[in-house]
Amino acid sequence: MTDVRPRLIGQNQEANMWFGFYAAGAAAIPGARQAPLIDFGRFKFSLEPKRTEKPVAQGNIATIQVMRGFAAMAVALYHTHVILSMKEYGGYEIYGNVASLGWIGVNFFFVLSGFIILFAHGKDIGDSASLGRYFWRRCSRVYPIYWIFLTLFIVMAMRGMGTHGVDLSPRALFSAYSLFQIMDAPPLPLKVAWTLLLEMKFYLVFATLILWRRAGLVIMALWALAILLRNTVEPFPDFAALGPDWGLLSIWNIYFLFGMAACWTATRLTNASGPLFLVAGLAMLVYTMSGAPGQEFAMRMPPLLTQLAICFAAIITGAVMCERRYGWKLPKWSLLLGNASYSIYLVHSAAISAVAGINMKFGHGQVPSAVLFIGVFAIAVTAGVFVHLFLEKPILNLLREKPRARIREAVPTVAATESPRLVFPVLAPRHG
């Protein structure tokens, strides 16, 4: 098979230009400050988020939550297009020029995740005692609702419902339920769970920062270097001799690191820098996507994926700064979509397939294609919101009631995907 990674990141002028802008901008804009956290003798580096010159002591990053909602809707829009275009669901080709771009919602999700994890757990870096709480918050957020839908899907598939079989081998089921990849390309019953496999890898690598400040930073840096070498520098090195990859060196992991960079930048520059980052990020995104190929080809082009990571990091950085500077008040419905983004992501494909199947059986050709498309998309998103309100949210409240009773902290805690608003903690510089 022909390798579709033809361009080197070192020779890709577009990627270099975008990366140079982001790195130079973060370093050169007046107001950037550092608080020493990692101390290598003469060199000190701070990774922990901190307040800026114009902090909001108990403000909210509502834009982060809203962007999560829009990322989920972009993915739902894309899959509405993909599923309705299938012959078994009518072969509708409508709104393809716009909906086909929705795949980048996953890219956006990953960058947002990197931002939120560092912001939520930056205070835990170097505090090994907080490791248990860190994993509890991450696992209690990801697994319960996922296990419910995974089990439901497997039961339905075993009863002959759906169009795809399920691999019930022990290794496949272990990968599916644990979200720890122990085989190449595990056959996941819920296809969207491929992103959760990557998410859990990032959680594990980030845990090294909590256990050991310096060693964790070195591990994180080596991970980033290995990802870039494996995907963007020809001849592409083969690390097979060191052990199985199992997705650890996927180019998609670079998005989490750019999300962390966005958090670090947004919490250290003056809010006046926000419009520059936001406008530049949006302009870069439009330019990048204007010449991008289709999703299937683009997902195998690491230089393009790296450019998108830079675009989204700049957008998130700028949006957070602008919210703090201008005091944006966002509508409640947009925050609700952000709260429900995980549920929307998990259930939207099944909802789309179910509605499209009902249409084929009872109303094929009777509903105008444009109305059908909009209706299917709206139903899929609404289903995710209902699942969030009546299943996901009660489960989270139940799981966190006892831990909250045991843990009383002065500093508010936030999690990657749990609350409608993320709180800016007032963080003092930490040394050593």
Short mmCIF file of C-alpha atoms in Angstrom, two decimals:
data_model
loop_
_atom_site.label_atom_id
_atom_site.label_comp_id
_atom_site.label_asym_id
_atom_site.label_seq_id
_atom_site.Cartn_x
_atom_site.Cartn_y
_atom_site.Cartn_z
CA MET A 1 0.00 0.00 0.00
CA THR A 2 1.29 3.45 -0.88
CA ASP A 3 2.27 5.56 2.12
CA VAL A 4 0.20 8.72 2.11
CA ARG A 5 2.51 10.66 4.44
CA PRO A 6 4.55 12.29 1.67
CA ARG A 7 5.61 15.55 3.30
CA LEU A 8 8.15 16.13 6.05
CA ILE A 9 7.19 18.44 8.84
CA GLY A 10 10.62 19.99 8.50
CA GLN A 11 10.02 20.64 4.81
CA ASN A 12 6.35 21.57 5.10
CA GLN A 13 6.44 25.34 4.96
CA GLU A 14 2.78 25.72 5.96
CA ALA A 15 3.14 23.64 9.11
CA ASN A 16 6.38 25.41 10.00
CA MET A 17 4.76 28.80 9.50
CA TRP A 18 1.79 27.96 11.74
CA PHE A 19 3.95 26.39 14.42
CA GLY A 20 6.36 29.32 14.31
CA PHE A 21 3.50 31.78 14.72
CA TYR A 22 2.07 30.01 17.73
CA ALA A 23 5.40 29.42 19.47
CA ALA A 24 6.78 32.88 18.77
CA GLY A 25 3.51 34.57 19.65
CA ALA A 26 3.31 32.84 22.99
CA ALA A 27 6.85 33.86 23.83
CA ALA A 28 6.93 37.39 22.46
CA ILE A 29 3.59 38.97 23.34
CA PRO A 30 4.03 41.32 26.30
CA GLY A 31 2.61 40.01 29.52
CA ALA A 32 3.85 36.44 29.35
CA ARG A 33 4.99 35.24 32.75
CA GLN A 34 6.35 32.03 34.18
CA ALA A 35 6.27 30.49 37.62
CA PRO A 36 9.06 27.96 38.22
CA LEU A 37 7.76 24.47 38.67
CA ILE A 38 10.30 22.21 36.96
CA ASP A 39 13.84 23.06 38.07
CA PHE A 40 16.78 21.69 36.08
CA GLY A 41 19.51 23.64 37.81
CA ARG A 42 19.97 26.79 35.75
CA PHE A 43 16.80 26.14 33.77
CA LYS A 44 13.38 26.47 35.34
CA PHE A 45 10.10 25.75 33.63
CA SER A 46 6.53 26.10 34.82
CA LEU A 47 3.82 23.85 33.47
CA GLU A 48 1.09 24.62 35.97
CA PRO A 49 -1.60 27.07 34.83
CA LYS A 50 -1.73 30.33 36.73
CA ARG A 51 -3.65 33.56 36.66
CA THR A 52 -2.84 36.35 34.23
CA GLU A 53 -2.37 40.08 34.77
CA LYS A 54 -6.15 40.50 34.75
CA PRO A 55 -7.36 37.36 36.48
CA VAL A 56 -10.93 36.43 37.25
CA ALA A 57 -10.51 34.83 40.65
CA GLN A 58 -13.72 32.83 40.51
CA GLY A 59 -14.63 33.39 36.88
CA ASN A 60 -15.79 30.74 34.44
CA ILE A 61 -14.46 29.44 31.15
CA ALA A 62 -17.87 29.05 29.60
CA THR A 63 -16.36 29.13 26.11
CA ILE A 64 -14.57 25.83 26.73
CA GLN A 65 -17.84 24.13 27.52
CA VAL A 66 -19.59 25.73 24.55
CA MET A 67 -16.79 24.69 22.20
CA ARG A 68 -17.16 21.11 23.41
CA GLY A 69 -20.81 21.25 22.47
CA PHE A 70 -20.08 22.56 19.00
CA ALA A 71 -17.37 19.94 18.49
CA ALA A 72 -19.91 17.20 19.31
CA MET A 73 -22.44 18.74 16.94
CA ALA A 74 -19.84 18.89 14.16
CA VAL A 75 -19.19 15.16 14.53
CA ALA A 76 -22.94 14.46 14.56
CA LEU A 77 -23.36 16.57 11.42
CA TYR A 78 -20.60 14.64 9.68
CA HIS A 79 -22.08 11.25 10.57
CA THR A 80 -25.54 12.39 9.51
CA HIS A 81 -24.06 13.05 6.08
CA VAL A 82 -22.13 9.75 6.02
CA ILE A 83 -25.00 7.52 7.17
CA LEU A 84 -27.72 9.09 5.01
CA SER A 85 -25.44 8.82 1.96
CA MET A 86 -25.27 5.02 2.37
CA LYS A 87 -27.39 3.05 -0.08
CA GLU A 88 -29.15 1.10 2.68
CA TYR A 89 -30.31 4.41 4.16
CA GLY A 90 -31.43 6.02 0.93
CA GLY A 91 -28.20 7.33 -0.60
CA TYR A 92 -29.04 10.96 0.12
CA GLU A 93 -26.33 13.35 -1.04
CA ILE A 94 -27.16 16.67 0.56
CA TYR A 95 -25.24 19.37 2.41
CA GLY A 96 -22.09 17.37 1.71
CA ASN A 97 -19.89 20.41 1.14
CA VAL A 98 -20.48 21.58 4.69
CA ALA A 99 -21.28 18.39 6.60
CA SER A 100 -18.26 16.54 5.22
CA LEU A 101 -16.00 18.95 7.13
CA GLY A 102 -17.51 17.93 10.46
CA TRP A 103 -14.86 15.26 11.02
CA ILE A 104 -12.55 17.94 12.41
CA GLY A 105 -14.83 18.08 15.45
CA VAL A 106 -12.84 15.08 16.77
CA ASN A 107 -9.61 17.04 16.33
CA PHE A 108 -11.17 19.92 18.24
CA PHE A 109 -12.27 17.56 21.01
CA PHE A 110 -8.73 16.30 21.53
CA VAL A 111 -7.22 19.78 21.83
CA LEU A 112 -9.97 20.80 24.25
CA SER A 113 -9.25 17.69 26.32
CA GLY A 114 -5.57 18.55 26.62
CA PHE A 115 -6.46 22.09 27.70
CA ILE A 116 -8.96 20.99 30.33
CA ILE A 117 -6.85 18.21 31.84
CA LEU A 118 -3.93 20.56 32.46
CA PHE A 119 -6.19 23.31 33.76
CA ALA A 120 -8.12 20.94 36.01
CA HIS A 121 -5.13 19.02 37.34
CA GLY A 122 -2.25 21.47 37.00
CA LYS A 123 -2.34 21.96 40.76
CA ASP A 124 -1.87 18.18 41.17
CA ILE A 125 1.46 18.09 39.30
CA GLY A 126 4.11 16.73 41.63
CA ASP A 127 1.52 15.80 44.28
CA SER A 128 1.49 12.01 44.19
CA ALA A 129 -1.15 11.90 46.91
CA SER A 130 -3.68 13.30 44.42
CA LEU A 131 -3.15 10.47 41.91
CA GLY A 132 -6.06 8.40 43.22
CA ARG A 133 -8.44 11.33 43.03
CA TYR A 134 -7.20 12.11 39.52
CA PHE A 135 -7.93 8.61 38.24
CA TRP A 136 -11.26 8.47 40.06
CA ARG A 137 -12.45 11.66 38.40
CA ARG A 138 -11.27 10.56 34.99
CA CYS A 139 -12.63 7.02 35.19
CA SER A 140 -15.94 7.94 36.81
CA ARG A 141 -16.52 10.40 33.98
CA VAL A 142 -15.62 8.12 31.08
CA TYR A 143 -16.59 4.57 31.95
CA PRO A 144 -20.12 4.28 33.47
CA ILE A 145 -22.16 5.76 30.63
CA TYR A 146 -19.84 4.18 28.06
CA TRP A 147 -20.23 0.72 29.61
CA ILE A 148 -24.00 1.04 29.54
CA PHE A 149 -24.12 1.80 25.82
CA LEU A 150 -21.37 -0.67 24.98
CA THR A 151 -23.23 -3.51 26.71
CA LEU A 152 -26.53 -2.47 25.14
CA PHE A 153 -24.94 -2.44 21.69
CA ILE A 154 -23.37 -5.88 22.16
CA VAL A 155 -26.66 -7.39 23.37
CA MET A 156 -28.54 -5.90 20.42
CA ALA A 157 -25.90 -7.13 17.96
CA MET A 158 -26.05 -10.65 19.41
CA ARG A 159 -29.83 -10.61 18.89
CA GLY A 160 -29.32 -9.81 15.22
CA MET A 161 -30.08 -6.10 15.38
CA GLY A 162 -27.83 -3.80 13.40
CA THR A 163 -25.68 -4.40 10.38
CA HIS A 164 -22.36 -5.30 11.99
CA GLY A 165 -21.25 -8.29 13.96
CA VAL A 166 -19.33 -8.12 17.23
CA ASP A 167 -15.98 -9.73 18.01
CA LEU A 168 -16.52 -11.55 21.31
CA SER A 169 -12.95 -12.77 21.74
CA PRO A 170 -11.43 -12.08 25.18
CA ARG A 171 -8.80 -9.66 23.85
CA ALA A 172 -11.35 -7.70 21.85
CA LEU A 173 -13.78 -7.46 24.76
CA PHE A 174 -11.01 -6.46 27.15
CA SER A 175 -9.92 -3.65 24.84
CA ALA A 176 -13.51 -2.53 24.38
CA TYR A 177 -14.45 -2.47 28.06
CA SER A 178 -11.15 -1.33 29.57
CA LEU A 179 -10.27 1.11 26.76
CA PHE A 180 -6.69 -0.11 27.07
CA GLN A 181 -5.45 -1.20 23.69
CA ILE A 182 -3.67 -4.57 23.85
CA MET A 183 -3.91 -5.35 20.15
CA ASP A 184 -3.50 -3.52 16.87
CA ALA A 185 -6.76 -2.01 15.60
CA PRO A 186 -9.08 -3.65 18.16
CA PRO A 187 -12.56 -4.34 16.73
CA LEU A 188 -14.62 -1.97 18.87
CA PRO A 189 -18.39 -2.54 18.98
CA LEU A 190 -18.89 1.23 19.44
CA LYS A 191 -16.79 2.62 16.63
CA VAL A 192 -16.54 6.07 18.19
CA ALA A 193 -14.62 4.53 21.11
CA TRP A 194 -11.39 4.70 19.09
CA THR A 195 -11.04 8.24 20.41
CA LEU A 196 -11.46 7.01 23.99
CA LEU A 197 -8.54 4.62 23.50
CA LEU A 198 -6.35 7.62 22.76
CA GLU A 199 -7.88 9.62 25.60
CA MET A 200 -6.97 6.95 28.15
CA LYS A 201 -3.39 6.86 26.88
CA PHE A 202 -3.13 10.59 27.43
CA TYR A 203 -4.53 10.24 30.96
CA LEU A 204 -1.85 7.66 31.76
CA VAL A 205 1.00 9.77 30.40
CA PHE A 206 -0.29 12.85 32.24
CA ALA A 207 -0.33 10.80 35.46
CA THR A 208 3.48 10.68 35.29
CA LEU A 209 3.48 14.45 35.82
CA ILE A 210 1.43 13.99 38.97
CA LEU A 211 3.78 11.31 40.28
CA TRP A 212 7.07 13.00 39.36
CA ARG A 213 7.36 16.60 38.20
CA ARG A 214 10.70 16.43 36.44
CA ALA A 215 10.54 12.85 35.20
CA GLY A 216 6.97 13.38 34.04
CA LEU A 217 7.96 16.41 32.00
CA VAL A 218 10.81 14.44 30.42
CA ILE A 219 8.44 11.56 29.62
CA MET A 220 5.92 14.00 28.10
CA ALA A 221 8.63 15.64 25.99
CA LEU A 222 10.01 12.30 24.79
CA TRP A 223 6.48 11.17 23.92
CA ALA A 224 5.93 14.28 21.80
CA LEU A 225 9.29 13.82 20.09
CA ALA A 226 8.60 10.16 19.33
CA ILE A 227 5.17 11.01 17.88
CA LEU A 228 6.64 13.65 15.57
CA LEU A 229 9.56 11.45 14.51
CA ARG A 230 7.29 8.50 13.85
CA ASN A 231 4.84 10.45 11.70
CA THR A 232 6.53 13.45 10.13
CA VAL A 233 10.22 12.80 9.55
CA GLU A 234 11.33 10.62 6.64
CA PRO A 235 12.45 7.93 6.69
CA PHE A 236 9.82 7.18 9.29
CA PRO A 237 11.56 5.41 12.19
CA ASP A 238 10.32 2.01 13.26
CA PHE A 239 10.05 1.61 17.02
CA ALA A 240 8.78 -1.97 16.77
CA ALA A 241 11.95 -3.28 18.39
CA LEU A 242 11.02 -1.40 21.57
CA GLY A 243 7.61 -3.05 21.81
CA PRO A 244 4.15 -2.83 20.25
CA ASP A 245 2.86 0.64 19.43
CA TRP A 246 -0.86 0.04 20.05
CA GLY A 247 -1.62 3.63 19.15
CA LEU A 248 0.77 5.26 21.61
CA LEU A 249 2.63 7.00 18.79
CA SER A 250 -0.42 7.93 16.72
CA ILE A 251 -0.27 11.48 15.36
CA TRP A 252 -3.65 12.07 17.01
CA ASN A 253 -1.94 12.16 20.41
CA ILE A 254 -0.23 15.41 19.45
CA TYR A 255 -3.58 17.19 19.84
CA PHE A 256 -3.57 16.65 23.60
CA LEU A 257 -0.14 18.24 23.83
CA PHE A 258 -1.22 21.25 21.82
CA GLY A 259 -4.21 21.55 24.13
CA MET A 260 -1.85 21.67 27.10
CA ALA A 261 0.18 24.33 25.29
CA ALA A 262 -3.01 26.35 24.77
CA CYS A 263 -3.79 26.16 28.49
CA TRP A 264 -0.27 27.17 29.44
CA THR A 265 -0.41 30.13 27.03
CA ALA A 266 -3.91 31.30 27.90
CA THR A 267 -3.13 31.45 31.61
CA ARG A 268 0.09 33.43 31.18
CA LEU A 269 -0.60 36.15 28.64
CA THR A 270 -2.58 39.34 29.04
CA ASN A 271 -6.17 39.08 27.92
CA ALA A 272 -5.50 41.75 25.29
CA SER A 273 -3.74 39.04 23.26
CA GLY A 274 -6.99 37.10 22.87
CA PRO A 275 -8.36 38.67 19.68
CA LEU A 276 -5.01 38.13 17.93
CA PHE A 277 -4.96 34.42 18.74
CA LEU A 278 -8.64 33.92 17.97
CA VAL A 279 -8.64 35.69 14.60
CA ALA A 280 -5.33 34.13 13.57
CA GLY A 281 -6.53 30.66 14.56
CA LEU A 282 -9.79 31.01 12.63
CA ALA A 283 -7.95 32.35 9.59
CA MET A 284 -5.46 29.49 9.71
CA LEU A 285 -8.30 26.98 10.01
CA VAL A 286 -10.14 28.37 6.99
CA TYR A 287 -6.95 28.42 4.96
CA THR A 288 -5.97 24.89 6.01
CA MET A 289 -9.38 23.37 5.30
CA SER A 290 -9.79 25.20 1.98
CA GLY A 291 -7.18 22.95 0.43
CA ALA A 292 -7.70 19.85 2.55
CA PRO A 293 -8.65 16.54 0.91
CA GLY A 294 -11.50 14.32 2.03
CA GLN A 295 -11.59 12.90 5.53
CA GLU A 296 -10.33 9.42 4.66
CA PHE A 297 -7.20 10.78 3.00
CA ALA A 298 -6.70 13.71 5.37
CA MET A 299 -6.68 11.48 8.45
CA ARG A 300 -3.55 9.79 7.06
CA MET A 301 -1.66 13.05 6.49
CA PRO A 302 0.24 13.89 9.70
CA PRO A 303 1.42 17.33 8.47
CA LEU A 304 -2.18 18.39 7.83
CA LEU A 305 -3.32 16.98 11.17
CA THR A 306 -0.51 18.86 12.91
CA GLN A 307 -1.57 22.11 11.22
CA LEU A 308 -5.12 21.57 12.48
CA ALA A 309 -3.80 21.05 16.01
CA ILE A 310 -2.06 24.44 15.83
CA CYS A 311 -5.20 26.09 14.47
CA PHE A 312 -7.41 24.76 17.27
CA ALA A 313 -4.84 25.56 19.96
CA ALA A 314 -4.78 29.18 18.79
CA ILE A 315 -8.59 29.35 18.65
CA ILE A 316 -8.99 27.97 22.16
CA THR A 317 -6.28 30.25 23.54
CA GLY A 318 -7.90 33.29 21.99
CA ALA A 319 -11.43 32.36 23.03
CA VAL A 320 -10.47 31.90 26.68
CA MET A 321 -8.64 35.24 26.74
CA CYS A 322 -11.51 37.03 25.01
CA GLU A 323 -14.05 35.67 27.47
CA ARG A 324 -12.00 36.99 30.38
CA ARG A 325 -11.44 40.34 28.69
CA TYR A 326 -14.94 41.03 27.39
CA GLY A 327 -17.00 39.08 29.92
CA TRP A 328 -18.89 37.07 27.32
CA LYS A 329 -22.32 35.89 28.43
CA LEU A 330 -23.21 32.76 26.52
CA PRO A 331 -26.76 31.37 26.22
CA LYS A 332 -27.77 28.55 28.54
CA TRP A 333 -28.65 26.24 25.65
CA SER A 334 -25.06 26.39 24.41
CA LEU A 335 -23.78 25.42 27.86
CA LEU A 336 -26.29 22.56 27.96
CA LEU A 337 -24.92 21.23 24.68
CA GLY A 338 -21.44 21.39 26.18
CA ASN A 339 -22.55 19.48 29.25
CA ALA A 340 -24.16 16.85 27.03
CA SER A 341 -21.30 16.63 24.53
CA TYR A 342 -20.05 13.24 25.76
CA SER A 343 -23.53 11.72 25.62
CA ILE A 344 -24.11 13.25 22.19
CA TYR A 345 -20.85 11.75 21.00
CA LEU A 346 -21.72 8.28 22.27
CA VAL A 347 -25.33 8.02 21.06
CA HIS A 348 -25.55 10.14 17.92
CA SER A 349 -24.51 7.43 15.42
CA ALA A 350 -27.04 4.94 16.78
CA ALA A 351 -29.77 7.60 16.78
CA ILE A 352 -28.98 8.60 13.20
CA SER A 353 -29.02 4.98 12.01
CA ALA A 354 -32.29 4.26 13.83
CA VAL A 355 -34.13 7.28 12.41
CA ALA A 356 -32.70 6.71 8.93
CA GLY A 357 -33.81 3.07 9.11
CA ILE A 358 -37.33 4.04 10.16
CA ASN A 359 -37.49 6.49 7.27
CA MET A 360 -36.44 3.80 4.80
CA LYS A 361 -39.10 1.44 6.11
CA PHE A 362 -42.05 3.77 6.39
CA GLY A 363 -41.40 7.03 4.61
CA HIS A 364 -38.71 6.65 1.96
CA GLY A 365 -39.14 9.35 -0.65
CA GLN A 366 -42.01 11.04 1.16
CA VAL A 367 -39.89 13.46 3.22
CA PRO A 368 -37.87 16.09 1.34
CA SER A 369 -34.18 15.29 1.61
CA ALA A 370 -33.29 18.65 3.19
CA VAL A 371 -35.99 18.23 5.85
CA LEU A 372 -34.89 14.65 6.47
CA PHE A 373 -31.26 15.67 6.94
CA ILE A 374 -32.06 18.47 9.37
CA GLY A 375 -34.57 16.32 11.25
CA VAL A 376 -32.21 13.36 11.64
CA PHE A 377 -29.40 15.63 12.83
CA ALA A 378 -31.68 17.39 15.32
CA ILE A 379 -33.04 14.10 16.69
CA ALA A 380 -29.51 12.72 17.14
CA VAL A 381 -28.39 15.78 19.11
CA THR A 382 -31.60 15.85 21.15
CA ALA A 383 -31.18 12.17 22.01
CA GLY A 384 -27.74 12.94 23.40
CA VAL A 385 -29.11 15.78 25.51
CA PHE A 386 -31.85 13.54 26.95
CA VAL A 387 -29.32 10.82 27.75
CA HIS A 388 -27.21 13.38 29.54
CA LEU A 389 -30.08 14.80 31.59
CA PHE A 390 -31.76 11.56 32.57
CA LEU A 391 -28.94 9.02 32.65
CA GLU A 392 -25.43 10.47 32.56
CA LYS A 393 -25.96 13.34 35.00
CA PRO A 394 -27.74 11.26 37.68
CA ILE A 395 -25.00 8.62 37.47
CA LEU A 396 -22.29 11.24 37.89
CA ASN A 397 -24.07 12.81 40.84
CA LEU A 398 -24.39 9.40 42.48
CA LEU A 399 -20.75 8.47 41.94
CA ARG A 400 -19.41 11.76 43.20
CA GLU A 401 -21.63 12.24 46.22
CA LYS A 402 -19.50 10.10 48.55
CA PRO A 403 -16.07 11.26 47.33
CA ARG A 404 -17.15 14.87 47.74
CA ALA A 405 -18.28 14.14 51.28
CA ARG A 406 -14.84 12.74 52.11
CA ILE A 407 -12.74 15.34 50.35
CA ARG A 408 -13.05 18.92 51.50
CA GLU A 409 -10.73 21.27 49.66
CA ALA A 410 -10.36 24.99 49.56
CA VAL A 411 -9.37 25.02 45.89
CA PRO A 412 -12.29 24.15 43.59
CA THR A 413 -11.78 21.11 41.39
CA VAL A 414 -12.83 20.75 37.79
CA ALA A 415 -12.87 17.76 35.48
CA ALA A 416 -12.44 17.31 31.78
CA THR A 417 -16.05 16.84 30.87
CA GLU A 418 -18.13 17.07 33.98
CA SER A 419 -19.29 20.58 34.81
CA PRO A 420 -21.08 23.24 32.80
CA ARG A 421 -18.45 25.78 33.73
CA LEU A 422 -14.78 25.50 34.51
CA VAL A 423 -13.60 27.60 37.40
CA PHE A 424 -10.37 29.61 37.33
CA PRO A 425 -8.55 28.71 40.53
CA VAL A 426 -6.19 31.29 42.00
CA LEU A 427 -2.88 29.47 41.83
CA ALA A 428 0.25 30.65 43.60
CA PRO A 429 3.65 29.93 42.02
CA ARG A 430 5.15 26.62 43.11
CA HIS A 431 8.89 26.09 43.23
CA GLY A 432 11.11 23.07 42.69
#
